[in-house]
Coordinates of C-alpha atoms in Angstrom, one line a residue:
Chain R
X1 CA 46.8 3.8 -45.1
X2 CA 43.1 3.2 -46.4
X3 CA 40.5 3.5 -44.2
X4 CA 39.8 -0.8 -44.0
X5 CA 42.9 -1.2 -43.2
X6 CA 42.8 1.6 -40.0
X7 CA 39.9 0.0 -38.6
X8 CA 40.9 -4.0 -38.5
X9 CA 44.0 -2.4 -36.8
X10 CA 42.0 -0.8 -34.3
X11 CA 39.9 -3.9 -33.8
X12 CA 43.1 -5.8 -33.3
X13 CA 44.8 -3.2 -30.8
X14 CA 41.2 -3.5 -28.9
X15 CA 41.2 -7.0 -28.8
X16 CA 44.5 -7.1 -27.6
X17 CA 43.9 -4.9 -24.5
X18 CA 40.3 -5.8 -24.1
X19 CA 40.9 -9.9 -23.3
X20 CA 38.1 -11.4 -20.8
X21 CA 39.7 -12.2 -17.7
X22 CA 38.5 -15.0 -15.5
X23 CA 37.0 -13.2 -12.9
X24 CA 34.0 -11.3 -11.8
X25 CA 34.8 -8.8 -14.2
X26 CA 34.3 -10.8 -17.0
X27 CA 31.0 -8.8 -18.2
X28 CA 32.7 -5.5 -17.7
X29 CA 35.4 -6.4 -20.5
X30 CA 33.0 -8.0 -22.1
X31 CA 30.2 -4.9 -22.5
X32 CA 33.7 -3.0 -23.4
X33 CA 34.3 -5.0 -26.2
X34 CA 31.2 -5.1 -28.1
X35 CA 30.8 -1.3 -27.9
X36 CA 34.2 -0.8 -29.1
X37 CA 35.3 -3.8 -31.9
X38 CA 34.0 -4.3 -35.0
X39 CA 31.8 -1.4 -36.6
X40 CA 32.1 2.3 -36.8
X41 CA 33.5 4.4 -39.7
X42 CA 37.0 4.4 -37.9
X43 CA 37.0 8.4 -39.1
X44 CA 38.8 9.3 -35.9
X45 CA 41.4 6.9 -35.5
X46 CA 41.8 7.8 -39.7
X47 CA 42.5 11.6 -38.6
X48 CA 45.3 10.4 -36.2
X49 CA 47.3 8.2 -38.4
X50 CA 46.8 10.3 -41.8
X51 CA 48.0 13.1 -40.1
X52 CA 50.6 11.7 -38.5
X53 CA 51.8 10.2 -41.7
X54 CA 52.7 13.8 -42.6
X55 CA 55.3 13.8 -40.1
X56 CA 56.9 9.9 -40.9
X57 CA 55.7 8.5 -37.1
X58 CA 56.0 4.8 -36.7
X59 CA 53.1 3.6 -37.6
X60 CA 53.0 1.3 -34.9
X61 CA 53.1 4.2 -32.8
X62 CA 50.0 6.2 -34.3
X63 CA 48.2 3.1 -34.4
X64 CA 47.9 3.1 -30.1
X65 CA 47.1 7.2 -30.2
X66 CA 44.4 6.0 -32.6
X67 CA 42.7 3.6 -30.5
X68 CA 43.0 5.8 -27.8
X69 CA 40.8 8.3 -29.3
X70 CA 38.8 5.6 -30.5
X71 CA 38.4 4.4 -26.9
X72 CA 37.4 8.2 -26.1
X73 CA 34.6 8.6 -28.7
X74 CA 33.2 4.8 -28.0
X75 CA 33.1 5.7 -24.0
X76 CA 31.1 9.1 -25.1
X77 CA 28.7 7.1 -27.3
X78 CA 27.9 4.6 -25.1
X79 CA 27.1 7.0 -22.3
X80 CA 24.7 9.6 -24.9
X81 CA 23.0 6.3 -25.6
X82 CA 22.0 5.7 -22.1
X83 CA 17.9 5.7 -21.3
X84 CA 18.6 9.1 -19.1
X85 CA 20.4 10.5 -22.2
X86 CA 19.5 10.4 -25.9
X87 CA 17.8 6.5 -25.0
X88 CA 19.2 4.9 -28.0
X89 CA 19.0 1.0 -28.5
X90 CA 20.5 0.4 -32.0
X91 CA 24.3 1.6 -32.9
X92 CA 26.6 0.7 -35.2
X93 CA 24.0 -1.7 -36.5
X94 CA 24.0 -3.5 -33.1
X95 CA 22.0 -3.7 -29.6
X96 CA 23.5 -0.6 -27.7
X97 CA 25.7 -1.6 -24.8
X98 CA 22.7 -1.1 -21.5
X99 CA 20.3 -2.8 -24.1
X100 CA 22.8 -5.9 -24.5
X101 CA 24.3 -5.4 -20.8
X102 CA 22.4 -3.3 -18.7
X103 CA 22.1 0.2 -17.6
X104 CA 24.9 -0.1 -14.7
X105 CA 27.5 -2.1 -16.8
X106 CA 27.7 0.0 -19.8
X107 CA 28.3 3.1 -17.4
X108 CA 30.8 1.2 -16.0
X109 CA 32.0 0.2 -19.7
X110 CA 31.7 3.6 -20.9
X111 CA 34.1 4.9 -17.6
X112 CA 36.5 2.1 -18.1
X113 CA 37.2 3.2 -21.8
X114 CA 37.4 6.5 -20.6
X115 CA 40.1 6.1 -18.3
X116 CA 41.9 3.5 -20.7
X117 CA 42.1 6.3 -23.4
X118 CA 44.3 8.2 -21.1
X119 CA 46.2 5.3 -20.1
X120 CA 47.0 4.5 -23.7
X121 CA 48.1 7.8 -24.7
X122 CA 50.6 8.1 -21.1
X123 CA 51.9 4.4 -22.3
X124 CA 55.6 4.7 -23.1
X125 CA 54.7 1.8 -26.1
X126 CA 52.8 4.8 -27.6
X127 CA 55.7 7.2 -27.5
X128 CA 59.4 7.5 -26.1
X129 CA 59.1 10.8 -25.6
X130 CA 57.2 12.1 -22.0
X131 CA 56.8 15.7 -23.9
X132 CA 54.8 13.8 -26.4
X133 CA 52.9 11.5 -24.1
X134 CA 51.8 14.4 -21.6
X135 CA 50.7 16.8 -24.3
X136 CA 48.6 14.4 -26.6
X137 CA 47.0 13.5 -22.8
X138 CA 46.2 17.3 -21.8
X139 CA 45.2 17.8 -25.6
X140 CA 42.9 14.7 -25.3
X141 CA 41.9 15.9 -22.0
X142 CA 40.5 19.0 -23.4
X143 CA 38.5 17.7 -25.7
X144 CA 36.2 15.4 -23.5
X145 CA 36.0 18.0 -20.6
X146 CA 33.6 20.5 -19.8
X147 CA 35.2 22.5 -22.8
X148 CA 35.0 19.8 -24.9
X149 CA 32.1 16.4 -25.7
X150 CA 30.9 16.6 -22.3
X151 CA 29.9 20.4 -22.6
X152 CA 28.4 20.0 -25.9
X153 CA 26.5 16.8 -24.7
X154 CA 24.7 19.1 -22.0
X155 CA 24.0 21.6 -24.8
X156 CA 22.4 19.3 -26.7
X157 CA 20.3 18.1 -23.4
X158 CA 19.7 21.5 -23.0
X159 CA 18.3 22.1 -26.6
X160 CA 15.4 20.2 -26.9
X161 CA 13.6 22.3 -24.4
X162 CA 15.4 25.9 -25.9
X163 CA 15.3 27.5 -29.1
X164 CA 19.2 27.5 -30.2
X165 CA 20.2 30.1 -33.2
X166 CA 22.5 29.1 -36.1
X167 CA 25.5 30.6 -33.4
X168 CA 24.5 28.1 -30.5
X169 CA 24.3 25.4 -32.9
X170 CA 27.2 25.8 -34.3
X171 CA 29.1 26.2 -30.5
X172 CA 27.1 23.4 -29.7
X173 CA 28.1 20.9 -31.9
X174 CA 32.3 22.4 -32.0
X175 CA 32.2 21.1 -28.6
X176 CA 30.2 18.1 -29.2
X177 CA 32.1 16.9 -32.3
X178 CA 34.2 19.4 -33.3
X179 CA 36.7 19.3 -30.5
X180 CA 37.0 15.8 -30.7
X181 CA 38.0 15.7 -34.4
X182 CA 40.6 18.4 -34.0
X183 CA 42.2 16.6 -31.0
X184 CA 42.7 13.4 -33.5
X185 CA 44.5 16.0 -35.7
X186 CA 46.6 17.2 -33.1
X187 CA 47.1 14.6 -31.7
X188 CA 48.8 13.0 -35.0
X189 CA 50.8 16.0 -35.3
X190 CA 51.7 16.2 -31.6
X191 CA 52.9 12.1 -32.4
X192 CA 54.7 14.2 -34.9
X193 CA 56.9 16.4 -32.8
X194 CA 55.2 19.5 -34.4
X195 CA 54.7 22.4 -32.2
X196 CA 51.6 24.0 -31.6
X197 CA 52.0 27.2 -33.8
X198 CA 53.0 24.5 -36.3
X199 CA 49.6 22.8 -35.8
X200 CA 47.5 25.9 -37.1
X201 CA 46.5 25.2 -40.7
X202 CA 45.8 21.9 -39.4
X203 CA 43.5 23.2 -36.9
X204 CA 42.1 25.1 -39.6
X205 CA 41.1 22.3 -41.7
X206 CA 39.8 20.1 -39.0
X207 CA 37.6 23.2 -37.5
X208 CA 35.9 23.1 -41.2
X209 CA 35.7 19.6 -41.5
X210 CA 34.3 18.7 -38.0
X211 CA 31.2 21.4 -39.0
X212 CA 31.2 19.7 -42.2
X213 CA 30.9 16.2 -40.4
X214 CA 27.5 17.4 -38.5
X215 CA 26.2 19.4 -41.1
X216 CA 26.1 15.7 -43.2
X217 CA 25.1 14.2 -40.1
X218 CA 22.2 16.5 -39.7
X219 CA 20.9 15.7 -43.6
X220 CA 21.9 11.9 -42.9
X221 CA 19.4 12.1 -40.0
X222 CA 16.9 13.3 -42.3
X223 CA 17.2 11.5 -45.4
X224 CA 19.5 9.0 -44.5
X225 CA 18.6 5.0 -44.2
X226 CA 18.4 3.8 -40.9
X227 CA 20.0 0.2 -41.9
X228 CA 22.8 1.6 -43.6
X229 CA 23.3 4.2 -40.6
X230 CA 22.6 0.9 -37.9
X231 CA 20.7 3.5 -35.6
X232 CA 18.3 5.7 -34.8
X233 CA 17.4 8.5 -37.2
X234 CA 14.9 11.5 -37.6
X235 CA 15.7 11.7 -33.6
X236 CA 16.4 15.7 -33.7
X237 CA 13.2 16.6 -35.4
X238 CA 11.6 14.0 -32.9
X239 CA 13.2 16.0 -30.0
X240 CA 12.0 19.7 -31.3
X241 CA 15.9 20.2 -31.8
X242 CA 17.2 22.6 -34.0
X243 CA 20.1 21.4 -36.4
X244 CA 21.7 23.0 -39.0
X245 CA 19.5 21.7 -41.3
X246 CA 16.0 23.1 -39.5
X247 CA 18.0 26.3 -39.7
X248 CA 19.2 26.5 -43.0
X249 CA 17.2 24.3 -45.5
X250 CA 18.6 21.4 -46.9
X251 CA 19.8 23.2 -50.1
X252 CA 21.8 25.8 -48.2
X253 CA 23.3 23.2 -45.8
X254 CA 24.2 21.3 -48.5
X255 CA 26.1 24.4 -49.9
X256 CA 27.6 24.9 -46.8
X257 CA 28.8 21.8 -46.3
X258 CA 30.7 21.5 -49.5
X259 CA 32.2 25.2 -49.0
X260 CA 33.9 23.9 -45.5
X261 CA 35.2 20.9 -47.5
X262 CA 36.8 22.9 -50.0
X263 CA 37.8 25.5 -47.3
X264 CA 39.2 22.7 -45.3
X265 CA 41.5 21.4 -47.9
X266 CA 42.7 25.0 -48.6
X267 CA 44.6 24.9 -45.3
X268 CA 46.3 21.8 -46.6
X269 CA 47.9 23.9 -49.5
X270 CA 51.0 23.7 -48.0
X271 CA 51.5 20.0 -48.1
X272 CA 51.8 18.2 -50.9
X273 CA 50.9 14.0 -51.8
X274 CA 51.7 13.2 -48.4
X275 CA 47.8 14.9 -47.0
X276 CA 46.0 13.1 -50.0
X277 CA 44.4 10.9 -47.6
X278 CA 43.5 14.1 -45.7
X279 CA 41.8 15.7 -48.5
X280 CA 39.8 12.3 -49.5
X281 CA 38.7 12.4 -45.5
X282 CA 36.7 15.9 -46.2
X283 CA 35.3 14.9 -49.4
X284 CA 33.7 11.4 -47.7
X285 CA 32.4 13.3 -44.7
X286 CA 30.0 15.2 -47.0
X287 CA 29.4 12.1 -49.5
X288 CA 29.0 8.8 -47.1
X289 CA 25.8 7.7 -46.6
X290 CA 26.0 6.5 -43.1
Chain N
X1 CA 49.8 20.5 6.1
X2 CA 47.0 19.6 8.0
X3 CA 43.5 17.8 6.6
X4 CA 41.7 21.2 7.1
X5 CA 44.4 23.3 5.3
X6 CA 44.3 20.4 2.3
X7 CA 40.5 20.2 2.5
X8 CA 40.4 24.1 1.7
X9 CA 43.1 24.6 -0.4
X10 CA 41.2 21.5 -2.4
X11 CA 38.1 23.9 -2.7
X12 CA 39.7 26.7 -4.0
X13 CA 41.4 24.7 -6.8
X14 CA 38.3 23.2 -7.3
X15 CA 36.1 26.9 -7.3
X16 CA 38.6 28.4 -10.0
X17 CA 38.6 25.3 -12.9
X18 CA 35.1 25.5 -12.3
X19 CA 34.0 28.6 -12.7
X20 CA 30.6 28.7 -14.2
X21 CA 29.9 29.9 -17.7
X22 CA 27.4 32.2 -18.7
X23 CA 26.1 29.8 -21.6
X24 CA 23.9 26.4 -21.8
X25 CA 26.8 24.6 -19.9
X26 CA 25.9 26.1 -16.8
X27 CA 24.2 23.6 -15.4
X28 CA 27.3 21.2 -15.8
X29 CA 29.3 23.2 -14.1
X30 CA 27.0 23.5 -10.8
X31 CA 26.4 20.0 -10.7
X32 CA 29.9 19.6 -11.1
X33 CA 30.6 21.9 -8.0
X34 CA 27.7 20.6 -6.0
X35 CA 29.8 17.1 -5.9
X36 CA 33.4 18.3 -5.9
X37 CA 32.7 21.0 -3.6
X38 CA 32.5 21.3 0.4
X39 CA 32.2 18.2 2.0
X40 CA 34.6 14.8 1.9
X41 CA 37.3 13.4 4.4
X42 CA 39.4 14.6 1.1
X43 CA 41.3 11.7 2.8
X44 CA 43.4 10.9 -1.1
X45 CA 44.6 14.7 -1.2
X46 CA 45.7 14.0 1.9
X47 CA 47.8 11.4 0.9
X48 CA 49.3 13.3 -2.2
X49 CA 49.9 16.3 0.0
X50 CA 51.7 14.1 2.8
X51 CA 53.3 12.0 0.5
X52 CA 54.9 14.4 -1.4
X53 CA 56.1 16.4 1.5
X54 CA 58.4 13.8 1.9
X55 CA 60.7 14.8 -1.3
X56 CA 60.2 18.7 -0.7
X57 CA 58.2 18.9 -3.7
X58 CA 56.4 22.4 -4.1
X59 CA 52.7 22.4 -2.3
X60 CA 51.9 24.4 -5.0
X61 CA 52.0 22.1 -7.5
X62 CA 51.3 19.3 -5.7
X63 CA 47.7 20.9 -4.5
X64 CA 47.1 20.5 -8.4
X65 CA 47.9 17.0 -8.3
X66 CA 46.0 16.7 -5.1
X67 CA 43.0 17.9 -6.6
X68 CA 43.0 16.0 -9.7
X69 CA 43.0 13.0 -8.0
X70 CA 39.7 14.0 -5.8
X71 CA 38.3 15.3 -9.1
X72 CA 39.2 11.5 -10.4
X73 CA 37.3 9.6 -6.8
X74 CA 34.3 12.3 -6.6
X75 CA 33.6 11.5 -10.8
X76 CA 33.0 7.9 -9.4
X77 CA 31.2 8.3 -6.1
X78 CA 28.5 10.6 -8.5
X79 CA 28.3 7.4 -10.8
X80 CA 28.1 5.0 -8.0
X81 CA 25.5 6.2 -6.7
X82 CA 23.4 6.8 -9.7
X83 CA 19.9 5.0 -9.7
X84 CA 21.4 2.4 -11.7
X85 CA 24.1 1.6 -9.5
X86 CA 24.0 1.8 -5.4
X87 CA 21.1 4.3 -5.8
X88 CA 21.8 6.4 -3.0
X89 CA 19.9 10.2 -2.4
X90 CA 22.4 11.4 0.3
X91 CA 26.4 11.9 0.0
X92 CA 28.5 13.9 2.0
X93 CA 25.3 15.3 3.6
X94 CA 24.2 16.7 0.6
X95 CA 21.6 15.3 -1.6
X96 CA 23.9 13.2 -4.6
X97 CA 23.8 15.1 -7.8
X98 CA 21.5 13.2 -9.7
X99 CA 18.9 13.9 -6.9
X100 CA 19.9 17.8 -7.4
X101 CA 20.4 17.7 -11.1
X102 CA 18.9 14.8 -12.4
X103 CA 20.6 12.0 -14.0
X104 CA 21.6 12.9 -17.6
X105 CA 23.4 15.9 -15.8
X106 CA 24.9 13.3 -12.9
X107 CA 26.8 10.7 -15.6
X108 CA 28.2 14.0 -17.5
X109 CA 29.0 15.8 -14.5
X110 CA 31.0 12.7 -13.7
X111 CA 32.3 12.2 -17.2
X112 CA 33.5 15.9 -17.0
X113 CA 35.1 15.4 -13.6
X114 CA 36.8 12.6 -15.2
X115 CA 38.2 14.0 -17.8
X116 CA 39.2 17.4 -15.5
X117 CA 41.5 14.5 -13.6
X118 CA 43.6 13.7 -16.5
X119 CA 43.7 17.4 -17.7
X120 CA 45.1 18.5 -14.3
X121 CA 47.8 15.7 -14.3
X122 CA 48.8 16.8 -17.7
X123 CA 48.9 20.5 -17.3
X124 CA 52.4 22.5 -17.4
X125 CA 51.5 24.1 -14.5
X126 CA 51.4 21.2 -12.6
X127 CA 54.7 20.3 -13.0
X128 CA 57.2 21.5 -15.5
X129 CA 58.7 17.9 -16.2
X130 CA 56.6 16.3 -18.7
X131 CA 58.1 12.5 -17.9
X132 CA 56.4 13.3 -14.2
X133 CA 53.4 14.8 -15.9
X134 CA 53.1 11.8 -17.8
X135 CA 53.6 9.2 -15.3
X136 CA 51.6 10.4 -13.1
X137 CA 48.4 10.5 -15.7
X138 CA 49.7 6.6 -16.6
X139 CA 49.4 5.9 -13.2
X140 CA 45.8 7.9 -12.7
X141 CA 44.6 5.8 -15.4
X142 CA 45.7 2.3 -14.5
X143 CA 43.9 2.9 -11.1
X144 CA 40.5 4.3 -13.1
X145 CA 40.5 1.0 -15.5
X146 CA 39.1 -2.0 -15.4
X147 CA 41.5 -3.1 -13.7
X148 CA 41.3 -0.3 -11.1
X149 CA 37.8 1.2 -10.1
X150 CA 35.8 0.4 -12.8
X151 CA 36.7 -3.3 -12.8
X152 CA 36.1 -2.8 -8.4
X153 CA 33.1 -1.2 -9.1
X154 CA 32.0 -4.6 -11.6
X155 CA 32.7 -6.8 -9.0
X156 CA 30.9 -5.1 -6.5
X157 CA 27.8 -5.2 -9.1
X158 CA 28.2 -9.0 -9.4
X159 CA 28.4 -9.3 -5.7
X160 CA 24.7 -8.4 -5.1
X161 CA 23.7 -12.3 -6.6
X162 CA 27.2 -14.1 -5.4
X163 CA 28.3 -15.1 -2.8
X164 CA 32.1 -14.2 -2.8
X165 CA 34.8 -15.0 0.0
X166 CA 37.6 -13.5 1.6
X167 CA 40.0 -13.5 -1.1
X168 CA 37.7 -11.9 -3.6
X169 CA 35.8 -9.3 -1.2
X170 CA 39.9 -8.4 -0.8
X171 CA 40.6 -8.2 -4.7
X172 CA 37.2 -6.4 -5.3
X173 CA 38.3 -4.1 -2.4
X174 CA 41.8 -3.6 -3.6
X175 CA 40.5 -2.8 -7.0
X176 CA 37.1 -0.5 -5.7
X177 CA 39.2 1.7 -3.2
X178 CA 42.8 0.3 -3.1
X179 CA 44.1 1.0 -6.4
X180 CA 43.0 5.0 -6.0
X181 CA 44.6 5.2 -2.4
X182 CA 47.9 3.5 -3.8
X183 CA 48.1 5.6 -6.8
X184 CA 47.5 9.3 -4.4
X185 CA 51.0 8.2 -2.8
X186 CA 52.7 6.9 -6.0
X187 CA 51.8 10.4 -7.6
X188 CA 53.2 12.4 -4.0
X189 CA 56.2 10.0 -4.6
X190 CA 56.4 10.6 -8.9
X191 CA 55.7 14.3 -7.6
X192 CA 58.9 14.1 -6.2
X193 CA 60.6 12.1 -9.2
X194 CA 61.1 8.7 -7.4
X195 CA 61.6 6.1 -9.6
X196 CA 59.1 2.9 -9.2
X197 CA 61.8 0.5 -7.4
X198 CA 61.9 3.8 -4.9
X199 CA 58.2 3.7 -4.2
X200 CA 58.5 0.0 -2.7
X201 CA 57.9 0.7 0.6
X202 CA 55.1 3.6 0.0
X203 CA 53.4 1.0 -1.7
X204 CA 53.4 -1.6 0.8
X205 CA 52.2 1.4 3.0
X206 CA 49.3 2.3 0.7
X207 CA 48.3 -1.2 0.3
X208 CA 48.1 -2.1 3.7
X209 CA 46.2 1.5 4.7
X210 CA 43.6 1.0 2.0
X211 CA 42.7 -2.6 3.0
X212 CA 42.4 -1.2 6.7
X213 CA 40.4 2.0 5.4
X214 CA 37.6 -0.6 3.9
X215 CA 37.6 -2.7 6.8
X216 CA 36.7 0.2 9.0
X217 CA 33.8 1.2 6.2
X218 CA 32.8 -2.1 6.6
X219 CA 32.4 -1.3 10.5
X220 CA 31.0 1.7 9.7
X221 CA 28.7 0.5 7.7
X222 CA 26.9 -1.8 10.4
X223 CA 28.1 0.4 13.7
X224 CA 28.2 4.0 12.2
X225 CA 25.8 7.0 12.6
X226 CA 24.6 8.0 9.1
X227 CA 24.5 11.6 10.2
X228 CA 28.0 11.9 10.7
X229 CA 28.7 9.9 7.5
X230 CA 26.4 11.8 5.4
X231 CA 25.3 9.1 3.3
X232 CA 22.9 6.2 3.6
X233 CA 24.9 3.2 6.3
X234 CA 23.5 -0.9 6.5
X235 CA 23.8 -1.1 2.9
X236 CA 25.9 -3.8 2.5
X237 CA 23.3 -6.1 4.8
X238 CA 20.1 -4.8 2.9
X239 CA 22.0 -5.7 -0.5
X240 CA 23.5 -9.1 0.7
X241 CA 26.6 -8.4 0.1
X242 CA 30.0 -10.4 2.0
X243 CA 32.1 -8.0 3.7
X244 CA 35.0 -7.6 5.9
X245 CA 32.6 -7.6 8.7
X246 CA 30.5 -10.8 7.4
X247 CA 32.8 -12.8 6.8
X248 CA 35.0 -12.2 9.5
X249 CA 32.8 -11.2 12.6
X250 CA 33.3 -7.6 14.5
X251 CA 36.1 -8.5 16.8
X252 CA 38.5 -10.2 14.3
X253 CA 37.8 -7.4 11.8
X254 CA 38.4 -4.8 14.1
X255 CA 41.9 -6.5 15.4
X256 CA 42.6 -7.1 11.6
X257 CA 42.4 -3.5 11.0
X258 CA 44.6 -2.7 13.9
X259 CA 47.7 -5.0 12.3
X260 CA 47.2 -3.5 9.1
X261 CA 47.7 -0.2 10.3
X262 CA 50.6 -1.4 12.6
X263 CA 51.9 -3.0 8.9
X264 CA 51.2 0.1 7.2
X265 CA 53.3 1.9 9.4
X266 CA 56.1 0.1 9.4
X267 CA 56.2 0.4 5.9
X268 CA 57.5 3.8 6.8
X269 CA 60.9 2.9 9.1
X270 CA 62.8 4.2 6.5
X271 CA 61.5 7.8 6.8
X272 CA 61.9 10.1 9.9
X273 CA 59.7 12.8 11.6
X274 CA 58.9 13.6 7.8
X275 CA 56.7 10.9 7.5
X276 CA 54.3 12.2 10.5
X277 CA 51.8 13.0 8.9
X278 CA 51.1 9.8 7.0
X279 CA 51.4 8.1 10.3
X280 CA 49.0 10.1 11.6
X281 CA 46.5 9.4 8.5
X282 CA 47.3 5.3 9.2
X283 CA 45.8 5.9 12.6
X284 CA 42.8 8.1 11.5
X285 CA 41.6 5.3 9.0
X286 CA 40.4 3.4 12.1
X287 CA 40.0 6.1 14.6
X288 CA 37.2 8.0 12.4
X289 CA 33.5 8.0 12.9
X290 CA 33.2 8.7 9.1

């Protein structure tokens, strides 16, 4: 399933659950809707169904676990946008959502896909087993707690008035990003019926390819085009942040970032065609250019 | 189990998950126990804890349920009253936690909470049967939505600059507190593996209690002592918002909240001495003096 293909789908599923109502909560669904359809690089939702094609789940099944993560990572964006955050007001090439609605309603927006992200993955539709269902939830659950995106968001807060070493970074932005991206691969799995010793070399490759992911975020922000990335960049330098990059140099990053890529498709040895789109995942995370 | 009992036994649930780390997170975690800790009616635990007493289901557990589902309501008073929202400096005596914390620290305290919610519902040790893990987490998250809180909160946004009438102060209300209260007793009731058509009745019961709990905020609102309540009272006026209370005068709303709670009780004919205590909490919603 190529990676166009993965992302209408997710618009579609969005657009199915996301319809205006007549009512006074029409803005609400409305704000939810332009953060989360159309635009994104869909790499999450792609995690969830390519690795849950290496376990034969229905499709059709994946495709709702994939929007729910989805849902998850738009909420977290739209709330690190906010002015009292990282005060962002271009994303995904568009007005961020309390630029286009307000402040209060993309809270609100951001807390609605939250809780819909759970409420997808708990949805029967999404799996006919309740072993399934609950542990994709407490997986999901993980990763956006205090363990998880929100902890590394207050590291980040926290770094532009500290001095971080490579270590915090690296912490930093496993909670930020990392845990995400290995809750997409686990959650496939999980979709899967794979248990969790079952799940390690997966782990494996999406602990490497999640630091791989920032490491060409951090050189995107430097010498990446802002209209091709549709926001913000040079931000970290801008917030006397230190990134992998400051920490490194660009030439060792780079290095580093292509040694995680091949490490991360090492712990894929053990499957054969079926993880192809896998392996092509880690080698675009170091070579996109947005 | 009395409120005091549930109200500490709540704390202690809440001072173990949130145990602070020694790392950058810190801060997270004591804004996240400044909110969830000491202080509240903790009227929804209550209403877990009672309701599930009903089907002998094991306090243990159902503390953990209990606490999720406070974790889930004190996640959206901390973004309600964000400067953005119903700006409010005082809640549950305390000053709110983006007064303490500041308001980066406020929305991710709240996301974290949020999260927390879902993880708790999810977790083994709250209940070995994942189908009742998992329906209770569908059920948390239908009352979280758009068209639960979220959507409530929406309306109440858009009230500010309408002017909205009995039927839709009632929907917004249903949706803002309603949908939270209902789902406490569904999960005592799922708790207790009761199929939907089962929970009839506790749902009438929940229904009717939550309209009669906002009817007497509403009266509280206008008549209460803002010492007692610990936050800020004659908000509604100051805002121009319709409530209860406006639109049907003191007397009416006040005899209005007496049927409901006379309809609410009823509900439970079907249940014996067992169902004491949520009597008892059916008369408190009107009896309180915060």
């Amino acid at each position: 399933m190529e990676i166009a293909r993965v992302a209408a789908a997710v618009d579609r599923q969005f657009d199915t659950l996301l319809q205006v109502p007549d009512d006074p909560r029409r803005e609400l669904y409305e704000a939810m809707r332009h953060a989360a359809i159309g635009g994104g690089k869909r790499l999450r939702p792609l995690l969830v169904m390519a690795t849950s094609r290496l376990f034969n789940v229905d499709e059709s099944c994946a495709i709702r676990a994939a929007t729910a993560v989805e849902a998850l990572h738009v909420y977290s964006l739209i709330h690190d946008d906010l002015p009292c955050m990282d005060d962002d007001d271009l994303r995904r090439g568009k007005p961020t959502t309390h630029v286009a609605f307000g402040e209060a309603t993309a809270v609100l927006a951001g807390d609605a896909l939250h809780a819909l992200a759970f409420g997808l993955l708990a949805d029967e539709r999404t799996h006919s087993d309740p072993f399934v269902r609950a542990e994709m939830t407490a997986c999901l659950a993980k990763a956006a707690g205090p363990a998880g995106m929100a902890g590394g968001q207050m590291m980040d807060l926290v770094a532009e008035n500290s001095t971080f070493d490579l270590p915090t970074v690296t912490r930093l932005q496993q909670l930020k990003t990392g845990a995400l991206i290995t809750a997409c691969v686990e959650i496939g799995a999980i979709l899967g019926k794979v248990t969790s010793e079952g799940r390690t070399s997966l782990r494996g490759y999406a602990h490497d390819l999640g630091l791989a992911f920032q490491i060409a975020d951090d050189i995107l922000d430097v010498e990446g085009d802002e209209e091709k990335a549709g926001k913000a960049l040079h931000k970290d330098a801008k917030a006397g942040k230190e990134t992998f990059l400051s920490l490194m140099g660009l030439e060792r990053a780079r290095e580093q970032a292509q040694m995680l890529v091949d490490q991360a498709k090492s712990h894929l040895n053990g499957y054969g065609g079926e993880a192809d789109v896998l392996r092509a995942i880690a080698e675009y995370t170091i070579a996109r250019d947005r």
